[in-house]
Short mmCIF file of C-alpha atoms and ligand atoms in Angstrom, two decimals:
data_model
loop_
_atom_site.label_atom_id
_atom_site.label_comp_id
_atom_site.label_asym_id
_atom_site.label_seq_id
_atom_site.Cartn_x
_atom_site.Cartn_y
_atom_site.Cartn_z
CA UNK A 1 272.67 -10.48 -27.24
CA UNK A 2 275.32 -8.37 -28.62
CA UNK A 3 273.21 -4.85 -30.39
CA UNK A 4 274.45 -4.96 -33.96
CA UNK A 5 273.68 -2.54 -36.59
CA UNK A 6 273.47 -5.04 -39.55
CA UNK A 7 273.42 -4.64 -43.74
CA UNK A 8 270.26 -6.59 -44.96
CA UNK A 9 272.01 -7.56 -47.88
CA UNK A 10 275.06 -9.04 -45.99
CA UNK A 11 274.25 -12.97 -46.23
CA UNK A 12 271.07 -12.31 -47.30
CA UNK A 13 268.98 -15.45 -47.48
CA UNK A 14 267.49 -16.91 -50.77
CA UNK A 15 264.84 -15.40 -52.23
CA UNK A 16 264.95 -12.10 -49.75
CA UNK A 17 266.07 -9.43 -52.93
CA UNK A 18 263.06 -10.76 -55.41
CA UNK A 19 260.42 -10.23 -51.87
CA UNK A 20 262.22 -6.90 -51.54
CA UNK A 21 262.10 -5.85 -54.85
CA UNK A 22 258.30 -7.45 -55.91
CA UNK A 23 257.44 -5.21 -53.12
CA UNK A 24 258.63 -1.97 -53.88
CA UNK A 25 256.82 -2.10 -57.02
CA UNK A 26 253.80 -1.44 -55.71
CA UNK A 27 255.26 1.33 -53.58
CA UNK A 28 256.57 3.12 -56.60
CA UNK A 29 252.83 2.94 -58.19
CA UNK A 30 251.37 4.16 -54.68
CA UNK A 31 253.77 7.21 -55.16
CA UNK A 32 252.88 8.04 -58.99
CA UNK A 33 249.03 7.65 -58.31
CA UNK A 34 249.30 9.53 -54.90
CA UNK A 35 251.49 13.09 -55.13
CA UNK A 36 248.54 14.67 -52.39
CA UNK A 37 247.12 13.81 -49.05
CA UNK A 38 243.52 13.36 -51.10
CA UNK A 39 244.85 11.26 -53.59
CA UNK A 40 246.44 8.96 -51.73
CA UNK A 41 243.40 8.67 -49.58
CA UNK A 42 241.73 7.66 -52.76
CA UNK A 43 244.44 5.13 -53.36
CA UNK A 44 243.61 3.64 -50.18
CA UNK A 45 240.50 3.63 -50.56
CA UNK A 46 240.60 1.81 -54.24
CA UNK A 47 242.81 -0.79 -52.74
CA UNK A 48 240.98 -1.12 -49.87
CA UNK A 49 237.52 -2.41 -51.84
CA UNK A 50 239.69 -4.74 -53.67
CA UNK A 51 240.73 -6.17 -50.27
CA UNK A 52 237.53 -6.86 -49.72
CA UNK A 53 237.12 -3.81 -46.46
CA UNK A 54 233.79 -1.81 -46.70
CA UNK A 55 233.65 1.43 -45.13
CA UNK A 56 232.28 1.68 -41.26
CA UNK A 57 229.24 3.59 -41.55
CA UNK A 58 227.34 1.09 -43.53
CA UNK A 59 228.15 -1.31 -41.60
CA UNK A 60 225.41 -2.07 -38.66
CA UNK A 61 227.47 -4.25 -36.65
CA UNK A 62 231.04 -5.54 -36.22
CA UNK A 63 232.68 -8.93 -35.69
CA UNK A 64 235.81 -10.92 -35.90
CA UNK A 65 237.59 -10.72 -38.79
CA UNK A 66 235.47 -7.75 -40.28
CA UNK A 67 237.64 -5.31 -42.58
CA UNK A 68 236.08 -1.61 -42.19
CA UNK A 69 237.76 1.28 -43.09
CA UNK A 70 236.34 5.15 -42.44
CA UNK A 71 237.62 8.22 -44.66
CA UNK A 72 237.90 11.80 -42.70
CA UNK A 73 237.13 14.86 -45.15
CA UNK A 74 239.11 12.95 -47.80
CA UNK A 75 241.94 13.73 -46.11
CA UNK A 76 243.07 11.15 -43.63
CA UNK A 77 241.42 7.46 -43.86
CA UNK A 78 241.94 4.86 -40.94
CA UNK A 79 241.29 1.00 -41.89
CA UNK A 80 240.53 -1.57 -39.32
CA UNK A 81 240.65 -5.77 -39.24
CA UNK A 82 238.19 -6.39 -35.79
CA UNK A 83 240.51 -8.48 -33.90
CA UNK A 84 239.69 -11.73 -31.42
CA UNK A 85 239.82 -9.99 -28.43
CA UNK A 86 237.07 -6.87 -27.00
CA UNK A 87 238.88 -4.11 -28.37
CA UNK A 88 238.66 -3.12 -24.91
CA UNK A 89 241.51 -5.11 -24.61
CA UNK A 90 243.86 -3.06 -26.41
CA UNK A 91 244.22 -2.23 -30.25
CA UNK A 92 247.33 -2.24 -32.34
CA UNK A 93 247.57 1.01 -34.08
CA UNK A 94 250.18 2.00 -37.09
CA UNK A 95 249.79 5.63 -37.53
CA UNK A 96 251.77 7.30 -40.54
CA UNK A 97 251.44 11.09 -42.54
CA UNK A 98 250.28 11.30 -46.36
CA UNK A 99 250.97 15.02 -46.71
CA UNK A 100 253.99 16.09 -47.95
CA UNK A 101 256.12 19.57 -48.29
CA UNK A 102 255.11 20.99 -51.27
CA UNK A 103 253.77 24.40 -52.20
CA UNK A 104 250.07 25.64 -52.17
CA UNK A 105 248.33 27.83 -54.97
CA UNK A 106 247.32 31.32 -53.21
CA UNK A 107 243.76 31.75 -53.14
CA UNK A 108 244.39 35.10 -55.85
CA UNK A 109 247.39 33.05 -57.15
CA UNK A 110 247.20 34.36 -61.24
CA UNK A 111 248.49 37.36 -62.39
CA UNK A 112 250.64 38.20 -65.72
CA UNK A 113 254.04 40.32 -65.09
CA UNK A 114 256.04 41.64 -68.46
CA UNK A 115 253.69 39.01 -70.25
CA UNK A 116 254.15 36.22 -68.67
CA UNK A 117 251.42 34.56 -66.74
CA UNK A 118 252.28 33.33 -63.36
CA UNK A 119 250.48 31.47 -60.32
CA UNK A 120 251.75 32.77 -56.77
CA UNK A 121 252.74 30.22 -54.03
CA UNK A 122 252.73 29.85 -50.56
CA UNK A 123 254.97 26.99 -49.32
CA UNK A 124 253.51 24.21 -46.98
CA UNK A 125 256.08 22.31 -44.59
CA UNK A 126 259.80 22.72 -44.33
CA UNK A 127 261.10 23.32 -47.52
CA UNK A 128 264.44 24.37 -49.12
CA UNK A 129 263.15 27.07 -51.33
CA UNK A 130 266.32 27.30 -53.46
CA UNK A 131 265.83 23.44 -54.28
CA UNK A 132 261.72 24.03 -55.84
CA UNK A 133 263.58 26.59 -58.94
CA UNK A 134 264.43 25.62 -62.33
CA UNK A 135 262.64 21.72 -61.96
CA UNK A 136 259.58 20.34 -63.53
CA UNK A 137 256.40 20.90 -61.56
CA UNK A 138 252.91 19.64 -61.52
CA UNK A 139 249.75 20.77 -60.47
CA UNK A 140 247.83 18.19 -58.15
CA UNK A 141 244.38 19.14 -56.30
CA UNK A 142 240.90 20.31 -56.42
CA UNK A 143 238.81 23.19 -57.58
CA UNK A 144 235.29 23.44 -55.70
CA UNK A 145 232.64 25.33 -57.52
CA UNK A 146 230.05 27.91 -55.74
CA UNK A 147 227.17 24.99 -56.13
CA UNK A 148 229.54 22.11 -54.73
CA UNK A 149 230.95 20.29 -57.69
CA UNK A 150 234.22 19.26 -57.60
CA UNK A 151 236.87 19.60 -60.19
CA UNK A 152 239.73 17.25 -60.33
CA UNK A 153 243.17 18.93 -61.81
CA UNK A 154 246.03 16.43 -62.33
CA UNK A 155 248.45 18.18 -64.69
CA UNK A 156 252.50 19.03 -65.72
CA UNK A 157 253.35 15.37 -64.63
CA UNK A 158 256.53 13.81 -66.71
CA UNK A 159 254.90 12.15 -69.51
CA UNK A 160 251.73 14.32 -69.96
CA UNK A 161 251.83 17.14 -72.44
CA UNK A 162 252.84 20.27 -70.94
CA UNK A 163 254.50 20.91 -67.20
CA UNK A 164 255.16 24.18 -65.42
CA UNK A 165 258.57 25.02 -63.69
CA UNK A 166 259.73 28.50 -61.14
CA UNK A 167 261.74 30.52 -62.63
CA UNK A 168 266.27 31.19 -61.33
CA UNK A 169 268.63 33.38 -61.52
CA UNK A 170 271.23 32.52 -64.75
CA UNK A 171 274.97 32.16 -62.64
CA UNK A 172 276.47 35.41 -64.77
CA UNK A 173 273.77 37.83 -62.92
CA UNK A 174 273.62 35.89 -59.82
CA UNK A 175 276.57 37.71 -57.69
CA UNK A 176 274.25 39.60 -55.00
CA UNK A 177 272.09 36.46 -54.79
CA UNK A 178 274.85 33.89 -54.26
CA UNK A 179 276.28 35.90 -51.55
CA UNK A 180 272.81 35.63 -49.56
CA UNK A 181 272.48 33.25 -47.04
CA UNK A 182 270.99 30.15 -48.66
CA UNK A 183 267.13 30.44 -46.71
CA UNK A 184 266.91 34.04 -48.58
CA UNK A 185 268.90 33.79 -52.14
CA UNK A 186 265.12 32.48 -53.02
CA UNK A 187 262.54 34.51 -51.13
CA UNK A 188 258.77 32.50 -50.76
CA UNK A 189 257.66 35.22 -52.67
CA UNK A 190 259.83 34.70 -55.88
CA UNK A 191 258.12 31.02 -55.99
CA UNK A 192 255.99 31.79 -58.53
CA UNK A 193 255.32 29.07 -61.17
CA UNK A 194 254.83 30.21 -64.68
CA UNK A 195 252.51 28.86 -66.64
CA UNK A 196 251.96 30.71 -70.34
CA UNK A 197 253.08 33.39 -72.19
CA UNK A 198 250.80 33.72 -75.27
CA UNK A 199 248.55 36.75 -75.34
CA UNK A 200 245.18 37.13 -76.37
CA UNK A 201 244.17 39.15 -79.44
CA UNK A 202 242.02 41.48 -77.67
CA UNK A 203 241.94 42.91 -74.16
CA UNK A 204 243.85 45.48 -71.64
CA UNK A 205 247.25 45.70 -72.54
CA UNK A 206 249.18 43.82 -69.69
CA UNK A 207 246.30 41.47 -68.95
CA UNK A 208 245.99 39.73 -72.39
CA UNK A 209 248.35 36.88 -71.32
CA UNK A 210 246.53 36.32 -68.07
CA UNK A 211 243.48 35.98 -70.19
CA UNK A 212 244.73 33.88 -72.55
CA UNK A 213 245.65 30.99 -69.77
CA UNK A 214 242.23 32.08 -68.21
CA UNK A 215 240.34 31.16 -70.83
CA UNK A 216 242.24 28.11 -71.64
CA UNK A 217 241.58 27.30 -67.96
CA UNK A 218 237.58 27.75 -68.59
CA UNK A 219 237.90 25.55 -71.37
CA UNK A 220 239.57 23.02 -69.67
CA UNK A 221 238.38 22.71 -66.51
CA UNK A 222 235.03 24.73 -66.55
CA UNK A 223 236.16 27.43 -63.90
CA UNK A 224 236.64 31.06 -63.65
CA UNK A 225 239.03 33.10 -61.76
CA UNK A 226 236.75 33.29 -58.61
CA UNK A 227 236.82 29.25 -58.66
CA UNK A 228 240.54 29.78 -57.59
CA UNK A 229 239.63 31.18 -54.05
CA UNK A 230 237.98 27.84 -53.14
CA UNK A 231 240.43 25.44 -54.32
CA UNK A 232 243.31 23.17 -52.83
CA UNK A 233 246.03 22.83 -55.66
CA UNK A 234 249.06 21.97 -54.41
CA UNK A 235 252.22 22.17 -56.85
CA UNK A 236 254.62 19.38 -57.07
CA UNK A 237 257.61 17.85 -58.66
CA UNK A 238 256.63 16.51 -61.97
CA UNK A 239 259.33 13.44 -61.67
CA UNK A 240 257.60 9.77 -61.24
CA UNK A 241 259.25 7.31 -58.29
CA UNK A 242 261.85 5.45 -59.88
CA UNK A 243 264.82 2.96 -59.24
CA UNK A 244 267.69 4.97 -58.41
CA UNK A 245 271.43 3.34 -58.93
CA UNK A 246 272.49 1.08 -61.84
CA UNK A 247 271.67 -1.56 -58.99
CA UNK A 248 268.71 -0.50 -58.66
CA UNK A 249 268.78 -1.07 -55.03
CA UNK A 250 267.07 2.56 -54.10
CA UNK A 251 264.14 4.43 -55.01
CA UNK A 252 263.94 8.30 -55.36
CA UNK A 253 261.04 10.06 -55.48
CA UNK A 254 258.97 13.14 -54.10
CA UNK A 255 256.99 12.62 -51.21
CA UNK A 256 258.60 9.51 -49.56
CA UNK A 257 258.11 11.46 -46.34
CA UNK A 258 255.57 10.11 -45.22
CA UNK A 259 254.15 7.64 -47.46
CA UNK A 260 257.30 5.21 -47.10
CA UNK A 261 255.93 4.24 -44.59
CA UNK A 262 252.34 4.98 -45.37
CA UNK A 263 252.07 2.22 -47.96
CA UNK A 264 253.86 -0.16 -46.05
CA UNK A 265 251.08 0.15 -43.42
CA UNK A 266 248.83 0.23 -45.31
CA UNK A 267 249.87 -2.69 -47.01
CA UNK A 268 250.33 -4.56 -44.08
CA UNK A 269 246.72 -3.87 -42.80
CA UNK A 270 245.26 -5.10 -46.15
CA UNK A 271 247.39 -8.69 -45.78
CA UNK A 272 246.78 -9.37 -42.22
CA UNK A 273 244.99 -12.28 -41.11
CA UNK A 274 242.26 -11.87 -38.24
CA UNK A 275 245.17 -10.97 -35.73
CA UNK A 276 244.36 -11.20 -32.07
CA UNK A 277 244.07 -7.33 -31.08
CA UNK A 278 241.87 -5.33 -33.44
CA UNK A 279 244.50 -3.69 -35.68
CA UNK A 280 244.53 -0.34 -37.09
CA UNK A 281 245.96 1.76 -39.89
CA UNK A 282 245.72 5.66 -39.86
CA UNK A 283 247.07 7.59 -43.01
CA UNK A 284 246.35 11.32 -41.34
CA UNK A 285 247.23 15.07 -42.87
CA UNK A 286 248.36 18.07 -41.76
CA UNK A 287 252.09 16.56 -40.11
CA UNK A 288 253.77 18.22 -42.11
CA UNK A 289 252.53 21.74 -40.23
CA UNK A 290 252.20 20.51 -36.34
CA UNK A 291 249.00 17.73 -37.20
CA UNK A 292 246.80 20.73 -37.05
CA UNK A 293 242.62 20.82 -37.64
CA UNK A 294 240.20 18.35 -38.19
CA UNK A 295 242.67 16.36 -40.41
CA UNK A 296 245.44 16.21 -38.57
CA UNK A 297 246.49 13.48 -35.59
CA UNK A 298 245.56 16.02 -33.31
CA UNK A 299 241.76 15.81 -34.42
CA UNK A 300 239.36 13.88 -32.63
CA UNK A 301 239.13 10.94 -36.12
CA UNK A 302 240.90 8.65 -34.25
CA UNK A 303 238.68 8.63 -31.03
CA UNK A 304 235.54 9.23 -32.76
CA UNK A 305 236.32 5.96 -35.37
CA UNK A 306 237.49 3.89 -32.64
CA UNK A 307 233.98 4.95 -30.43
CA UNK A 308 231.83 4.08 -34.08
CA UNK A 309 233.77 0.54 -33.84
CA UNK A 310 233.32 0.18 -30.02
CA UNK A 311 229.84 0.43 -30.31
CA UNK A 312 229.33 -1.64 -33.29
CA UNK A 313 231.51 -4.33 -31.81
CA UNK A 314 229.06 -4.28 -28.75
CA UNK A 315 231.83 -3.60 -26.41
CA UNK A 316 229.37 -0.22 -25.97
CA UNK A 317 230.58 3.31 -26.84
CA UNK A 318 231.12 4.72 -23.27
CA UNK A 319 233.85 7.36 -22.61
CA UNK A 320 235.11 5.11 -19.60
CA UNK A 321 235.31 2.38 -22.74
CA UNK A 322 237.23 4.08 -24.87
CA UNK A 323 239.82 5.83 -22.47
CA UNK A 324 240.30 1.76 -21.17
CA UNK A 325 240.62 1.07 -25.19
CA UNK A 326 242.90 3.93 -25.39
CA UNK A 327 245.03 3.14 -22.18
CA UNK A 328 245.30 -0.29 -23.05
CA UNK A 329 246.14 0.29 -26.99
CA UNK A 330 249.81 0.57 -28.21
CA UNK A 331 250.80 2.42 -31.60
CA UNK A 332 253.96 2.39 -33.79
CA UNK A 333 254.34 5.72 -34.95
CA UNK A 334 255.28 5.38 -38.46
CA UNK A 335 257.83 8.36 -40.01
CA UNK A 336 260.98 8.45 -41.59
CA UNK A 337 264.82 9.34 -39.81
CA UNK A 338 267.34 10.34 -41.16
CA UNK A 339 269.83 7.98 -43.20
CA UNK A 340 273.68 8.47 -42.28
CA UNK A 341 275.11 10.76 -45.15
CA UNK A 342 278.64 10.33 -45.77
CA UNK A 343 278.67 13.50 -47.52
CA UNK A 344 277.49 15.50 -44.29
CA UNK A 345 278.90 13.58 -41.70
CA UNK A 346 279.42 16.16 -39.22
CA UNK A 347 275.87 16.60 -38.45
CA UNK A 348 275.01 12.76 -37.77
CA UNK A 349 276.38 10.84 -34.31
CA UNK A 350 277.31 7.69 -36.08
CA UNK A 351 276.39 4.78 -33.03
CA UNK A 352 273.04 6.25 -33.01
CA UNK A 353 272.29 7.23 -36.80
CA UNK A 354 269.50 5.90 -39.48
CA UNK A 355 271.49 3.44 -41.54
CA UNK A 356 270.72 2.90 -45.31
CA UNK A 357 269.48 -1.27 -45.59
CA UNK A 358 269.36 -1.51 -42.24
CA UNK A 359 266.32 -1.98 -41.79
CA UNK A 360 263.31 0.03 -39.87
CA UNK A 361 264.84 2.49 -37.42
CA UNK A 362 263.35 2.51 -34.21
CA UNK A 363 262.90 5.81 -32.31
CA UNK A 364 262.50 6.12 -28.92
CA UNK A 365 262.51 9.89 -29.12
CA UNK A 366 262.40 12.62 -31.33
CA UNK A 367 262.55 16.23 -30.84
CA UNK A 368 265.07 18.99 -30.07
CA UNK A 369 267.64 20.43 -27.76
CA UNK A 370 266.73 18.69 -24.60
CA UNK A 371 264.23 15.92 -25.88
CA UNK A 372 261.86 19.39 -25.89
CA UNK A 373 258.46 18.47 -27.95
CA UNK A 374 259.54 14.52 -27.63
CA UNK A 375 257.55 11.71 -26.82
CA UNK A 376 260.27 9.71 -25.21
CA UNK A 377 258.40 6.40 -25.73
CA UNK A 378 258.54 4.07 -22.22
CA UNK A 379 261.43 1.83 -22.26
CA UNK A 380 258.62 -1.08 -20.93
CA UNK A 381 257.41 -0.44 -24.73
CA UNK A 382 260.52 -0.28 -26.74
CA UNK A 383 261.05 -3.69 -25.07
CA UNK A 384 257.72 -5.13 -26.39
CA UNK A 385 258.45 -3.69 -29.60
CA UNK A 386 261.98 -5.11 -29.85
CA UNK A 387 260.97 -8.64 -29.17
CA UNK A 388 258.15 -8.40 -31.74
CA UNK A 389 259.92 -7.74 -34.35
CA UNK A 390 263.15 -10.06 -33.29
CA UNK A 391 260.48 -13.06 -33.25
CA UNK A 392 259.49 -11.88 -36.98
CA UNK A 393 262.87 -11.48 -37.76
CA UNK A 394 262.74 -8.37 -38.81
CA UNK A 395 266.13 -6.40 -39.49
CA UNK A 396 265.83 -3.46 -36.96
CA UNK A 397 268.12 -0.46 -35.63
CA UNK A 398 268.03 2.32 -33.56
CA UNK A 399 268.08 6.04 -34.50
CA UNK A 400 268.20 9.87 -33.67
CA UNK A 401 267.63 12.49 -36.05
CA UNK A 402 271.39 13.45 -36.02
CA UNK A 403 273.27 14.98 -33.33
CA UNK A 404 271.87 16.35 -30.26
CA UNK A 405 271.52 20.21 -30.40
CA UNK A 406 272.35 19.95 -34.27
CA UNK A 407 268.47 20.82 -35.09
CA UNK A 408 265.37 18.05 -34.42
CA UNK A 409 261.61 17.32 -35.61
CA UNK A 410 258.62 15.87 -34.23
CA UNK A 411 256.08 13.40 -35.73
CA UNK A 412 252.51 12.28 -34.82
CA UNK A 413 253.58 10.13 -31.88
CA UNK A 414 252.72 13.30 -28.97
CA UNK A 415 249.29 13.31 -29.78
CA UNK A 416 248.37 9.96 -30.22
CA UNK A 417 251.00 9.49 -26.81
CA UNK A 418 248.36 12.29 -25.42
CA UNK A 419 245.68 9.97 -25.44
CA UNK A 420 247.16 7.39 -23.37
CA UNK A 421 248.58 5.13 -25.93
CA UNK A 422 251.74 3.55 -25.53
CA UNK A 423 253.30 5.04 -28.50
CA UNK A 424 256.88 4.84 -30.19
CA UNK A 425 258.40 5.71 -33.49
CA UNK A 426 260.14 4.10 -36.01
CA UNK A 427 260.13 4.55 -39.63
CA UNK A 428 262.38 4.29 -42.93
CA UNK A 429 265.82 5.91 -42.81
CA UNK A 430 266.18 8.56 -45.52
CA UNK A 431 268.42 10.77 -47.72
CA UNK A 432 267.66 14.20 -48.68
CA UNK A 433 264.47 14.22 -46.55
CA UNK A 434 262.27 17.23 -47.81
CA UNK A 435 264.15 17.73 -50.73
CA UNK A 436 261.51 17.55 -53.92
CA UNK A 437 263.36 14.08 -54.68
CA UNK A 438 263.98 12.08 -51.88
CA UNK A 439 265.92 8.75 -51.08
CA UNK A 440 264.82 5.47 -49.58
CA UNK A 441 266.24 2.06 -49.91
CA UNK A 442 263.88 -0.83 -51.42
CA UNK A 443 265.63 -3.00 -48.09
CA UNK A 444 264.08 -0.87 -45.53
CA UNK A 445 260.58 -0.09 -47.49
CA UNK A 446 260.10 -3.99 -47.36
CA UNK A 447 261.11 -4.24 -43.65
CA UNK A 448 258.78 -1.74 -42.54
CA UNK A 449 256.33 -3.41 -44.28
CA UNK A 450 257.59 -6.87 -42.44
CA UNK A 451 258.01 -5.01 -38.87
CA UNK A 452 254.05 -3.74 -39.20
CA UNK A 453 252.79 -7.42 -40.12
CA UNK A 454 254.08 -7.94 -37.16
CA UNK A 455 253.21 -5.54 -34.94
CA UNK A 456 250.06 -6.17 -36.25
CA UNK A 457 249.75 -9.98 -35.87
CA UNK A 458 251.18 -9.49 -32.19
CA UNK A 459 249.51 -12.13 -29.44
CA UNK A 460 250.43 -9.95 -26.49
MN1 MN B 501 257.26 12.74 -41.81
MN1 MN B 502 258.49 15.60 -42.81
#
């Protein structure tokens, strides 16, 4: 059969652009409700108990057809429909990221400067720090008191009443800075996000702004400045997913990376029917840094859930079982590629680039230079993959992120790949990748979400 990048809108069949488009609905609400790793977990977890799954640990025992799910630190979630088979035989894993580059509160982050009050930043991920200036940010995480409470802080979104921004240079001073290489014309330490300039009408002179916000702070959320040094707030671009193009054909949005393909897994695992291998969804942290810690893929979750559901299953909770379970499972390592850009050709090698509506791209590698920090997937898998998703019909390319020696990344597949899983990845192609407003195409959201049914459905 002749290999054929193909447009999934060139004689697109009847009905294909209302599926596409009823689907990415639901993406773009999964994006607005989830701009952190916890809140997305939450989001999962919501639609999860409407799907009917109930979480592992109260659960005695496992059967056929059983929908568990089990949350790790409220970071990272993994969902599970018990297949017909022992899961000894094998199970289908879809493993996908739900952090995203953004930039972290530091743990002293307030502090007023020429009266104005300020919160300092430390950036998380790979980030272009000149593109996080002079946009509307948002403040997404969680405060944890001294005696264990837990405060929720969702604020600065479009549409509330107030939102924060970082500060730039006006063009008519910016000579030195413009003549800076562009990693350092913003320096991490310039990211700070101002938040108030009112005074109080008492207090040290120099402070009375910073007390101002604190107190409005206390007031709002109960805390005081020591609350800051235990809390995870994570600031974000304020803009909600929308439609992009009078076509409405694309979606942009912060924090597609990863969860354009997170939601279409997870979607996928809430629709499937009993499938034949048990099948399994993992939304984990931390990619975004290396998959660090006990939230990252590199944790031990994934063999610890899969050892719960061994046991409860019957199959018996052995180490021999699950390195057989392990050995025996294969997993689609779910992350996005790069989309061709016309506008920076030069860095893309065009017969082996992400295309725009062309569907999922399928990676058999990632990495840089020579392949280095790659898991070159086996070529027996990229078979199995290929004629999985060519009996669901499901539009499909192939893809490197850009030219060879031009830069690189790595994704989640290594360490899953470490435990003797079969592992390959393949994800949505994307524009401006990283960028606080990124760009996916509705086309390739829904056939993601088509090529994991699949995968997950698969009979051998
Ligand atoms: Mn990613
Ligand atoms: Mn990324």
């Amino acid at each position: 059969m002749k290999y054929e990048v193909k447009n999934g809108w060139k004689d697109a069949a009847d009905g294909l652009k209302d599926a596409v488009f009823a689907f990415s609905e639901g993406y773009v609400d999964f994006l607005n409700n989830g701009k952190t790793e916890r809140e997305c977990v939450s989001e999962a977890v919501r639609l999860a108990g409407e799907a009917g799954f109930r979480p592992l640990t109260e659960v005695k025992e496992l059967k056929t057809g059983d929908k568990v799910y089990a949350v790790n630190k409220n970071k990272g979630i993994a969902l599970m429909v018990i297949g017909k088979r022992s899961m000894t035989d094998g199970v289908s894993i879809v493993g996908s990221h739900i952090d995203s580059p953004r930039l972290d509160l530091k743990q002293n982050p307030l502090y007023e400067a020429d009266e104005m009050a300020f919160l300092k930043t430390h950036y998380y991920g790979g980030i272009k720090k000149y593109q996080w200036t002079a946009i509307p940010l948002a403040i997404h995480g969680v405060i944890v008191k001294a005696d264990g409470s837990t405060v929720k802080v969702t604020v600065g979104d479009e549409g509330d009443d107030v939102t924060f921004t970082i500060t730039d240079l006006l063009p008519h001073l910016g000579n030195s800075q413009m003549a800076k290489p562009a990693h350092s014309f913003i320096e991490a330490e310039n990211l700070n996000l101002l938040i108030g300039s009112l005074p109080a009408a008492e207090g040290e002179d120099g402070k009375k702004v910073k007390e101002a916000v604190m107190a409005l702070l206390g007031e709002k959320y109960g805390i005081d400045e020591e609350d800051f040094t235990s809390a995870e707030l994570e600031v974000v671009p304020a803009f909600r997913a929308k439609d992009l193009g009078f076509d409405r054909s694309l979606i942009g949005a912060y924090g597609h990376d990863d969860r354009v393909c997170s939601y279409p897994n997870l979607r996928a695992l809430l629709d499937a029917e009993t499938p034949e291998y048990t099948a399994l969804c993992l939304l984990t942290d931390k990619e975004e840094v290396g998959s660090m810690g006990n939230t990252g893929a590199k944790s031990r979750f994934l063999e610890l859930t899969l050892l719960e559901a061994l046991e409860k299953t019957g199959a018996g909770a052995g180490v021999l079982n699950l390195d057989r379970t392990l050995d025996r499972s294969l997993c689609l390592s779910a992350d996005v590629s790069a989309a061709y850009d016309p506008n920076f050709a030069s860095v893309y090698e065009k017969n082996n680039s992400g295309r725009l509506n062309c569907g999922i791209a399928i990676s058999k590698y990632t990495g840089s230079r020579g392949k280095g920090g790659s898991n070159d997937a086996p070529a027996e898998l990229m078979a199995r993959v290929r004629a999985i998703f060519n009996e669901a019909g499901v539009l499909w390319h192939t893809a490197e992120l850009g030219k060879v020696d031009e830069g690189g990344g790595g994704t989640i597949a290594q360490f899953v790949a470490n435990l003797g899983v079969d592992t390959i990845d393949c994800g949505v192609p994307m524009l401006s990748m990283h960028a606080p407003f990124e760009v996916a195409a509705k086309m390739d959201v829904y056939q993601c979400y088509r090529a994991f049914s699949a995968f997950y459905a698969r009979k051998q």
